[in-house]
Amino acid sequence: MMELKEIQRLEGHTDKVWSLAWNPTTGHAGIPLVFASCSGDKTVRIWEQNLSSGLWACTAVLDETHTRTVRSCAWSPSGKLLATASFDATTAIWENVGGDFECVSTLEGHENEVKCVSWNAAGTLLATCSRDKSVWIWEVLPGNEFECVSVLQGHSQDVKMVKWHPTEDILFSCSYDNSVKVWADEGDSDDWQCVQTLGEPNNGHTSTVWALSFNVSGDKMVTCSDDLTLKVWETESVGTQSGGGFAPWTHLCTLSGYHDRTIFSVHWSREGIFASGAADNAIRLFVDDNESQVGGPLYKLLLKKEKAHDMDINSVQWSPGVRFSETTLIESH
């Protein structure tokens, strides 16, 4: 039997904690694990693990830049830049210069709240999404310059999350319009198009889609929703098929009955376990079900943790490389 034990409660934010992001270059070769958290208190905090004690401490507070809630944060693949998306309609880019974080660029253009930010696998593209229903793709240029190369107008409502595929330059967005959209650049002309919509007609969600995550190989994706379900999707081949055609995603199974309030977050670990966090204050872990019945769900509940927090769980994130899950503390105090 597995058990999920709280090892430390990190306090410092003075409002809801919305999102967490592990620095992907930490946690190995003697480098301590580092993650960022962002909050309704308009700040971002950097947390580092002490290698000898195993305990966590806040090593930096990034403030006086955003003027409203910071909703999302994401490290570049190199671990050198941190992007933060805010309800003040901007996305800030921070660089770690000798241990001090400096805001080196501010991306403007969205009409209102920016809900999420995501880097592609190469660190050459950045995506942002907003309550203004749009998704923006930015090219990363030398000298910490960023140029908007495409504005994607496909969703009919607030876009909650953007996420790049782990190996391909294919972008996924999920929305208050109950759908997930898949975007690809058809050719090298920055001509980004919606190549697939996963919605109710093809076994999609029936209410707001809050988050999505990929397995390590990128051929499966899990989505979570206000409809209280988790859905697993698969693609026959990762990325574009030989001949240039897009390999569509198909519904594999639906997991229902595990949360009784909105599922806000889901994240797939490198070991193949995906975690979900919800407004019922609970965390669930799921794993492949090798003994599943024909036609039944292909994943089974591995572990459930009731009352993991005193309020909604907004973010669950597995750390890079080790079997360890970090969840946000949402409680305002």
mmCIF file of C-alpha atoms in Angstrom:
data_model
loop_
_atom_site.group_PDB
_atom_site.id
_atom_site.type_symbol
_atom_site.label_atom_id
_atom_site.label_comp_id
_atom_site.label_asym_id
_atom_site.label_seq_id
_atom_site.Cartn_x
_atom_site.Cartn_y
_atom_site.Cartn_z
ATOM 1 C CA MET A 1 0.000 0.000 0.000
ATOM 2 C CA MET A 2 1.256 3.429 -0.878
ATOM 3 C CA GLU A 3 0.746 6.379 1.396
ATOM 4 C CA LEU A 4 0.910 10.083 0.672
ATOM 5 C CA LYS A 5 2.427 11.847 3.671
ATOM 6 C CA GLU A 6 2.777 15.560 4.240
ATOM 7 C CA ILE A 7 6.444 16.295 4.882
ATOM 8 C CA GLN A 8 6.260 20.060 5.243
ATOM 9 C CA ARG A 9 3.753 22.889 4.985
ATOM 10 C CA LEU A 10 5.214 25.934 3.245
ATOM 11 C CA GLU A 11 3.822 29.279 4.330
ATOM 12 C CA GLY A 12 4.572 32.756 3.081
ATOM 13 C CA HIS A 13 1.950 33.660 0.505
ATOM 14 C CA THR A 14 -0.810 35.844 1.944
ATOM 15 C CA ASP A 15 -3.520 34.842 -0.543
ATOM 16 C CA LYS A 16 -4.510 31.811 -2.638
ATOM 17 C CA VAL A 17 -1.674 29.848 -4.241
ATOM 18 C CA TRP A 18 -2.716 29.240 -7.831
ATOM 19 C CA SER A 19 0.080 27.399 -9.547
ATOM 20 C CA LEU A 20 3.402 25.597 -9.045
ATOM 21 C CA ALA A 21 6.293 24.866 -11.393
ATOM 22 C CA TRP A 22 9.381 22.720 -10.759
ATOM 23 C CA ASN A 23 12.657 23.917 -12.254
ATOM 24 C CA PRO A 24 13.400 21.051 -14.692
ATOM 25 C CA THR A 25 17.183 21.305 -14.316
ATOM 26 C CA THR A 26 17.177 20.736 -10.551
ATOM 27 C CA GLY A 27 17.012 17.652 -8.353
ATOM 28 C CA HIS A 28 19.950 15.684 -9.729
ATOM 29 C CA ALA A 29 23.764 15.733 -9.759
ATOM 30 C CA GLY A 30 23.857 17.396 -6.370
ATOM 31 C CA ILE A 31 21.630 20.298 -7.463
ATOM 32 C CA PRO A 32 18.839 20.885 -4.908
ATOM 33 C CA LEU A 33 15.241 20.772 -6.108
ATOM 34 C CA VAL A 34 13.737 24.201 -6.812
ATOM 35 C CA PHE A 35 10.170 25.200 -7.607
ATOM 36 C CA ALA A 36 8.187 28.411 -8.027
ATOM 37 C CA SER A 37 4.748 29.219 -6.632
ATOM 38 C CA CYS A 38 2.467 32.097 -7.609
ATOM 39 C CA SER A 39 -0.421 33.675 -5.784
ATOM 40 C CA GLY A 40 -3.289 36.089 -5.486
ATOM 41 C CA ASP A 41 -0.928 38.187 -3.359
ATOM 42 C CA LYS A 42 0.694 39.378 -6.658
ATOM 43 C CA THR A 43 3.990 37.650 -5.883
ATOM 44 C CA VAL A 44 5.998 34.648 -6.992
ATOM 45 C CA ARG A 45 8.076 32.716 -4.475
ATOM 46 C CA ILE A 46 11.098 30.544 -5.209
ATOM 47 C CA TRP A 47 11.540 27.538 -2.911
ATOM 48 C CA GLU A 48 14.656 25.399 -2.570
ATOM 49 C CA GLN A 49 15.259 22.122 -0.774
ATOM 50 C CA ASN A 50 18.147 21.845 1.668
ATOM 51 C CA LEU A 51 20.167 18.814 0.584
ATOM 52 C CA SER A 52 21.173 17.816 4.113
ATOM 53 C CA SER A 53 17.916 18.328 6.026
ATOM 54 C CA GLY A 54 15.490 17.754 3.149
ATOM 55 C CA LEU A 55 13.482 20.754 4.316
ATOM 56 C CA TRP A 56 12.279 23.572 2.084
ATOM 57 C CA ALA A 57 12.834 27.312 2.416
ATOM 58 C CA CYS A 58 11.828 30.362 0.392
ATOM 59 C CA THR A 59 14.959 31.799 -1.241
ATOM 60 C CA ALA A 60 13.409 34.660 -3.229
ATOM 61 C CA VAL A 61 10.206 36.697 -3.511
ATOM 62 C CA LEU A 62 9.468 38.170 -6.939
ATOM 63 C CA ASP A 63 7.276 41.203 -6.358
ATOM 64 C CA GLU A 64 6.629 44.801 -7.409
ATOM 65 C CA THR A 65 6.111 43.741 -11.034
ATOM 66 C CA HIS A 66 2.607 42.318 -11.347
ATOM 67 C CA THR A 67 -0.252 44.500 -10.113
ATOM 68 C CA ARG A 68 -2.860 41.739 -9.805
ATOM 69 C CA THR A 69 -3.041 37.978 -9.138
ATOM 70 C CA VAL A 70 -0.236 35.874 -10.637
ATOM 71 C CA ARG A 71 -2.131 32.906 -12.056
ATOM 72 C CA SER A 72 0.543 30.753 -13.686
ATOM 73 C CA CYS A 73 4.304 30.237 -13.737
ATOM 74 C CA ALA A 74 6.571 28.138 -15.960
ATOM 75 C CA TRP A 75 10.335 27.585 -16.198
ATOM 76 C CA SER A 76 12.106 27.480 -19.538
ATOM 77 C CA PRO A 77 13.641 24.070 -20.358
ATOM 78 C CA SER A 78 17.095 25.475 -19.548
ATOM 79 C CA GLY A 79 15.848 26.471 -16.088
ATOM 80 C CA LYS A 80 17.283 29.947 -16.564
ATOM 81 C CA LEU A 81 14.080 31.877 -17.281
ATOM 82 C CA LEU A 82 10.789 31.912 -15.402
ATOM 83 C CA ALA A 83 7.616 33.158 -17.107
ATOM 84 C CA THR A 84 4.732 34.419 -14.950
ATOM 85 C CA ALA A 85 1.207 35.159 -16.223
ATOM 86 C CA SER A 86 -1.008 37.616 -14.406
ATOM 87 C CA PHE A 87 -4.523 38.987 -14.208
ATOM 88 C CA ASP A 88 -2.918 42.390 -14.951
ATOM 89 C CA ALA A 89 -2.931 41.228 -18.636
ATOM 90 C CA THR A 90 0.868 40.840 -18.802
ATOM 91 C CA THR A 91 3.353 37.992 -18.803
ATOM 92 C CA ALA A 92 6.678 38.717 -17.114
ATOM 93 C CA ILE A 93 9.971 36.990 -17.932
ATOM 94 C CA TRP A 94 12.427 36.650 -15.053
ATOM 95 C CA GLU A 95 16.097 35.716 -15.280
ATOM 96 C CA ASN A 96 18.180 34.322 -12.461
ATOM 97 C CA VAL A 97 21.275 36.514 -12.402
ATOM 98 C CA GLY A 98 23.670 35.287 -9.744
ATOM 99 C CA GLY A 99 20.866 34.238 -7.425
ATOM 100 C CA ASP A 100 18.826 37.406 -7.913
ATOM 101 C CA PHE A 101 15.752 37.281 -10.130
ATOM 102 C CA GLU A 102 15.361 40.239 -12.504
ATOM 103 C CA CYS A 103 12.344 40.975 -14.689
ATOM 104 C CA VAL A 104 13.995 41.153 -18.123
ATOM 105 C CA SER A 105 10.900 41.357 -20.344
ATOM 106 C CA THR A 106 7.173 42.087 -20.113
ATOM 107 C CA LEU A 107 4.835 40.669 -22.767
ATOM 108 C CA GLU A 108 1.750 42.746 -23.439
ATOM 109 C CA GLY A 109 -1.142 42.275 -25.836
ATOM 110 C CA HIS A 110 -3.921 40.313 -24.169
ATOM 111 C CA GLU A 111 -7.018 42.399 -23.445
ATOM 112 C CA ASN A 112 -7.437 41.107 -19.885
ATOM 113 C CA GLU A 113 -6.397 38.350 -17.473
ATOM 114 C CA VAL A 114 -3.633 36.021 -18.662
ATOM 115 C CA LYS A 115 -4.492 32.586 -17.291
ATOM 116 C CA CYS A 116 -1.541 30.401 -18.268
ATOM 117 C CA VAL A 117 1.918 30.377 -19.824
ATOM 118 C CA SER A 118 3.869 27.448 -21.330
ATOM 119 C CA TRP A 119 7.278 26.913 -23.021
ATOM 120 C CA ASN A 120 7.812 24.453 -25.861
ATOM 121 C CA ALA A 121 10.345 21.633 -25.415
ATOM 122 C CA ALA A 122 13.141 23.538 -27.166
ATOM 123 C CA GLY A 123 12.548 26.773 -25.278
ATOM 124 C CA THR A 124 12.146 28.639 -28.569
ATOM 125 C CA LEU A 125 8.402 29.337 -28.300
ATOM 126 C CA LEU A 126 6.166 30.578 -25.510
ATOM 127 C CA ALA A 127 2.358 30.347 -25.431
ATOM 128 C CA THR A 128 -0.053 32.415 -23.346
ATOM 129 C CA CYS A 129 -3.838 32.290 -23.009
ATOM 130 C CA SER A 130 -6.405 34.648 -21.586
ATOM 131 C CA ARG A 131 -9.941 35.393 -20.559
ATOM 132 C CA ASP A 132 -10.070 37.335 -23.842
ATOM 133 C CA LYS A 133 -10.588 33.876 -25.523
ATOM 134 C CA SER A 134 -7.285 34.077 -27.424
ATOM 135 C CA VAL A 135 -4.034 32.115 -27.416
ATOM 136 C CA TRP A 136 -0.812 33.950 -28.315
ATOM 137 C CA ILE A 137 2.385 32.293 -29.535
ATOM 138 C CA TRP A 138 5.631 34.180 -28.937
ATOM 139 C CA GLU A 139 9.013 33.498 -30.516
ATOM 140 C CA VAL A 140 11.977 33.696 -28.156
ATOM 141 C CA LEU A 141 14.649 35.947 -29.695
ATOM 142 C CA PRO A 142 18.213 36.723 -28.542
ATOM 143 C CA GLY A 143 18.649 39.286 -25.805
ATOM 144 C CA ASN A 144 15.463 38.292 -23.943
ATOM 145 C CA GLU A 145 13.284 39.684 -26.729
ATOM 146 C CA PHE A 146 9.924 38.076 -27.501
ATOM 147 C CA GLU A 147 7.904 38.530 -30.687
ATOM 148 C CA CYS A 148 4.267 37.523 -31.094
ATOM 149 C CA VAL A 149 4.121 35.333 -34.205
ATOM 150 C CA SER A 150 0.489 34.234 -34.025
ATOM 151 C CA VAL A 151 -2.795 35.054 -32.288
ATOM 152 C CA LEU A 152 -5.133 32.052 -32.248
ATOM 153 C CA GLN A 153 -8.853 32.795 -32.126
ATOM 154 C CA GLY A 154 -10.724 29.526 -31.882
ATOM 155 C CA HIS A 155 -12.248 29.276 -28.436
ATOM 156 C CA SER A 156 -15.616 30.869 -27.710
ATOM 157 C CA GLN A 157 -14.885 31.397 -23.996
ATOM 158 C CA ASP A 158 -12.128 32.010 -21.435
ATOM 159 C CA VAL A 159 -9.027 29.861 -22.149
ATOM 160 C CA LYS A 160 -7.908 28.210 -18.899
ATOM 161 C CA MET A 161 -4.659 26.515 -19.894
ATOM 162 C CA VAL A 162 -2.111 26.159 -22.684
ATOM 163 C CA LYS A 163 0.355 23.292 -22.814
ATOM 164 C CA TRP A 164 2.945 22.314 -25.424
ATOM 165 C CA HIS A 165 3.384 18.686 -26.383
ATOM 166 C CA PRO A 166 6.518 17.286 -24.639
ATOM 167 C CA THR A 167 8.392 16.510 -27.875
ATOM 168 C CA GLU A 168 6.575 18.207 -30.766
ATOM 169 C CA ASP A 169 5.770 21.838 -31.544
ATOM 170 C CA ILE A 170 2.060 21.163 -31.171
ATOM 171 C CA LEU A 171 0.051 23.292 -28.751
ATOM 172 C CA PHE A 172 -3.003 22.289 -26.707
ATOM 173 C CA SER A 173 -5.482 24.678 -25.095
ATOM 174 C CA CYS A 174 -8.443 24.009 -22.808
ATOM 175 C CA SER A 175 -11.322 26.306 -22.153
ATOM 176 C CA TYR A 176 -14.509 27.337 -20.409
ATOM 177 C CA ASP A 177 -16.176 26.410 -23.728
ATOM 178 C CA ASN A 178 -15.802 22.709 -22.659
ATOM 179 C CA SER A 179 -13.254 21.885 -25.344
ATOM 180 C CA VAL A 180 -9.577 21.129 -25.884
ATOM 181 C CA LYS A 181 -8.107 22.497 -29.102
ATOM 182 C CA VAL A 182 -4.978 21.231 -30.831
ATOM 183 C CA TRP A 183 -2.877 23.759 -32.766
ATOM 184 C CA ALA A 184 -0.101 23.088 -35.279
ATOM 185 C CA ASP A 185 2.068 25.194 -37.571
ATOM 186 C CA GLU A 186 1.299 23.907 -41.050
ATOM 187 C CA GLY A 187 4.610 24.600 -42.732
ATOM 188 C CA ASP A 188 7.273 27.089 -41.646
ATOM 189 C CA SER A 189 5.246 30.242 -42.144
ATOM 190 C CA ASP A 190 3.960 30.706 -38.582
ATOM 191 C CA ASP A 191 0.583 29.737 -40.016
ATOM 192 C CA TRP A 192 -0.833 28.171 -36.861
ATOM 193 C CA GLN A 193 -4.153 26.398 -37.336
ATOM 194 C CA CYS A 194 -6.551 24.449 -35.164
ATOM 195 C CA VAL A 195 -6.113 20.870 -36.420
ATOM 196 C CA GLN A 196 -8.499 19.179 -33.971
ATOM 197 C CA THR A 197 -11.148 20.030 -31.378
ATOM 198 C CA LEU A 198 -11.863 17.555 -28.589
ATOM 199 C CA GLY A 199 -15.383 18.312 -27.429
ATOM 200 C CA GLU A 200 -18.692 16.710 -26.539
ATOM 201 C CA PRO A 201 -19.299 15.222 -30.026
ATOM 202 C CA ASN A 202 -16.119 13.099 -29.756
ATOM 203 C CA ASN A 203 -16.470 11.896 -26.142
ATOM 204 C CA GLY A 204 -15.141 15.147 -24.700
ATOM 205 C CA HIS A 205 -16.041 16.994 -21.524
ATOM 206 C CA THR A 206 -19.468 18.471 -20.861
ATOM 207 C CA SER A 207 -18.249 21.420 -18.782
ATOM 208 C CA THR A 208 -15.143 23.636 -18.371
ATOM 209 C CA VAL A 209 -11.849 21.867 -19.081
ATOM 210 C CA TRP A 210 -9.369 23.109 -16.477
ATOM 211 C CA ALA A 211 -6.110 21.324 -17.206
ATOM 212 C CA LEU A 212 -4.297 18.663 -19.207
ATOM 213 C CA SER A 213 -1.066 16.703 -18.961
ATOM 214 C CA PHE A 214 0.933 14.257 -21.093
ATOM 215 C CA ASN A 215 2.607 10.976 -20.257
ATOM 216 C CA VAL A 216 6.384 10.864 -20.647
ATOM 217 C CA SER A 217 6.318 9.482 -24.198
ATOM 218 C CA GLY A 218 3.704 11.983 -25.359
ATOM 219 C CA ASP A 219 1.305 9.467 -26.897
ATOM 220 C CA LYS A 220 -1.306 9.839 -24.154
ATOM 221 C CA MET A 221 -2.944 12.869 -22.561
ATOM 222 C CA VAL A 222 -5.194 13.263 -19.525
ATOM 223 C CA THR A 223 -7.704 16.119 -19.131
ATOM 224 C CA CYS A 224 -9.769 17.208 -16.122
ATOM 225 C CA SER A 225 -12.968 19.162 -15.882
ATOM 226 C CA ASP A 226 -15.783 20.839 -14.009
ATOM 227 C CA ASP A 227 -17.889 17.847 -15.128
ATOM 228 C CA LEU A 228 -16.100 15.865 -12.338
ATOM 229 C CA THR A 229 -14.357 13.496 -14.759
ATOM 230 C CA LEU A 230 -10.839 12.768 -15.941
ATOM 231 C CA LYS A 231 -10.466 11.668 -19.548
ATOM 232 C CA VAL A 232 -7.521 9.885 -21.135
ATOM 233 C CA TRP A 233 -6.770 10.395 -24.830
ATOM 234 C CA GLU A 234 -4.281 8.715 -27.144
ATOM 235 C CA THR A 235 -2.676 9.289 -30.517
ATOM 236 C CA GLU A 236 -1.456 6.577 -32.870
ATOM 237 C CA SER A 237 1.827 8.321 -33.561
ATOM 238 C CA VAL A 238 3.374 11.271 -31.800
ATOM 239 C CA GLY A 239 3.301 14.486 -33.768
ATOM 240 C CA THR A 240 2.729 14.494 -37.494
ATOM 241 C CA GLN A 241 2.505 11.286 -39.441
ATOM 242 C CA SER A 242 4.851 10.461 -42.297
ATOM 243 C CA GLY A 243 3.528 12.368 -45.253
ATOM 244 C CA GLY A 244 2.877 15.418 -43.132
ATOM 245 C CA GLY A 245 -0.618 14.523 -41.926
ATOM 246 C CA PHE A 246 -1.677 15.258 -38.373
ATOM 247 C CA ALA A 247 -2.142 12.218 -36.115
ATOM 248 C CA PRO A 248 -5.506 12.834 -34.395
ATOM 249 C CA TRP A 249 -6.227 12.218 -30.721
ATOM 250 C CA THR A 250 -8.958 9.757 -29.761
ATOM 251 C CA HIS A 251 -10.810 9.152 -26.473
ATOM 252 C CA LEU A 252 -9.434 6.149 -24.583
ATOM 253 C CA CYS A 253 -11.431 6.157 -21.329
ATOM 254 C CA THR A 254 -13.284 8.311 -18.796
ATOM 255 C CA LEU A 255 -12.702 8.152 -15.047
ATOM 256 C CA SER A 256 -15.695 9.313 -13.028
ATOM 257 C CA GLY A 257 -16.859 9.097 -9.437
ATOM 258 C CA TYR A 258 -13.475 9.905 -7.885
ATOM 259 C CA HIS A 259 -14.038 13.589 -7.073
ATOM 260 C CA ASP A 260 -17.350 15.214 -6.144
ATOM 261 C CA ARG A 261 -16.343 18.796 -6.963
ATOM 262 C CA THR A 262 -14.502 20.498 -9.845
ATOM 263 C CA ILE A 263 -11.178 18.881 -10.777
ATOM 264 C CA PHE A 264 -8.765 21.770 -11.211
ATOM 265 C CA SER A 265 -5.443 20.077 -11.843
ATOM 266 C CA VAL A 266 -3.940 16.890 -13.231
ATOM 267 C CA HIS A 267 -0.305 15.915 -13.780
ATOM 268 C CA TRP A 268 1.316 12.759 -15.164
ATOM 269 C CA SER A 269 4.586 11.624 -13.541
ATOM 270 C CA ARG A 270 7.566 10.126 -15.345
ATOM 271 C CA GLU A 271 6.745 6.814 -13.639
ATOM 272 C CA GLY A 272 3.304 6.719 -15.253
ATOM 273 C CA ILE A 273 1.207 7.798 -12.263
ATOM 274 C CA PHE A 274 -1.140 10.724 -12.753
ATOM 275 C CA ALA A 275 -2.358 12.862 -9.874
ATOM 276 C CA SER A 276 -5.545 14.920 -9.699
ATOM 277 C CA GLY A 277 -6.445 17.735 -7.325
ATOM 278 C CA ALA A 278 -9.918 19.161 -6.884
ATOM 279 C CA ALA A 279 -12.272 21.544 -5.091
ATOM 280 C CA ASP A 280 -13.206 18.681 -2.748
ATOM 281 C CA ASN A 281 -9.785 19.251 -1.093
ATOM 282 C CA ALA A 282 -8.684 15.763 -2.183
ATOM 283 C CA ILE A 283 -5.822 14.283 -4.189
ATOM 284 C CA ARG A 284 -6.181 11.078 -6.212
ATOM 285 C CA LEU A 285 -3.426 9.032 -7.860
ATOM 286 C CA PHE A 286 -4.133 6.762 -10.842
ATOM 287 C CA VAL A 287 -2.058 4.133 -12.594
ATOM 288 C CA ASP A 288 -2.344 1.704 -15.532
ATOM 289 C CA ASP A 289 -4.797 -1.106 -14.834
ATOM 290 C CA ASN A 290 -3.230 -4.172 -16.400
ATOM 291 C CA GLU A 291 -6.247 -6.277 -15.434
ATOM 292 C CA SER A 292 -8.950 -3.940 -16.705
ATOM 293 C CA GLN A 293 -12.021 -5.503 -18.245
ATOM 294 C CA VAL A 294 -12.705 -5.112 -21.948
ATOM 295 C CA GLY A 295 -14.528 -1.823 -22.417
ATOM 296 C CA GLY A 296 -13.751 -0.684 -18.876
ATOM 297 C CA PRO A 297 -11.455 2.117 -17.718
ATOM 298 C CA LEU A 298 -7.805 1.376 -18.440
ATOM 299 C CA TYR A 299 -6.617 3.133 -15.277
ATOM 300 C CA LYS A 300 -7.264 2.329 -11.643
ATOM 301 C CA LEU A 301 -7.173 4.342 -8.427
ATOM 302 C CA LEU A 302 -3.807 3.849 -6.758
ATOM 303 C CA LEU A 303 -4.256 6.137 -3.771
ATOM 304 C CA LYS A 304 -6.667 8.687 -2.373
ATOM 305 C CA LYS A 305 -5.878 11.462 0.079
ATOM 306 C CA GLU A 306 -8.868 13.204 1.614
ATOM 307 C CA LYS A 307 -8.448 16.664 3.147
ATOM 308 C CA ALA A 308 -5.008 17.103 1.607
ATOM 309 C CA HIS A 309 -5.597 20.822 2.106
ATOM 310 C CA ASP A 310 -8.187 22.870 3.986
ATOM 311 C CA MET A 311 -9.522 24.327 0.720
ATOM 312 C CA ASP A 312 -9.463 23.774 -3.052
ATOM 313 C CA ILE A 313 -6.396 22.118 -4.543
ATOM 314 C CA ASN A 314 -5.480 24.285 -7.516
ATOM 315 C CA SER A 315 -2.286 22.596 -8.636
ATOM 316 C CA VAL A 316 -0.625 19.189 -8.359
ATOM 317 C CA GLN A 317 2.844 18.817 -9.842
ATOM 318 C CA TRP A 318 5.220 15.854 -9.749
ATOM 319 C CA SER A 319 8.821 16.847 -9.285
ATOM 320 C CA PRO A 320 11.271 16.015 -12.094
ATOM 321 C CA GLY A 321 12.827 12.589 -11.788
ATOM 322 C CA VAL A 322 11.670 11.520 -8.311
ATOM 323 C CA ARG A 323 8.445 10.037 -7.029
ATOM 324 C CA PHE A 324 7.215 13.080 -5.188
ATOM 325 C CA SER A 325 4.172 15.271 -5.605
ATOM 326 C CA GLU A 326 3.888 18.880 -4.550
ATOM 327 C CA THR A 327 0.475 20.418 -4.134
ATOM 328 C CA THR A 328 -0.441 24.022 -3.624
ATOM 329 C CA LEU A 329 -1.548 25.422 -0.351
ATOM 330 C CA ILE A 330 -4.637 27.386 -1.243
ATOM 331 C CA GLU A 331 -5.717 28.545 2.147
ATOM 332 C CA SER A 332 -5.763 32.330 2.528
ATOM 333 C CA HIS A 333 -4.346 33.515 5.782
#
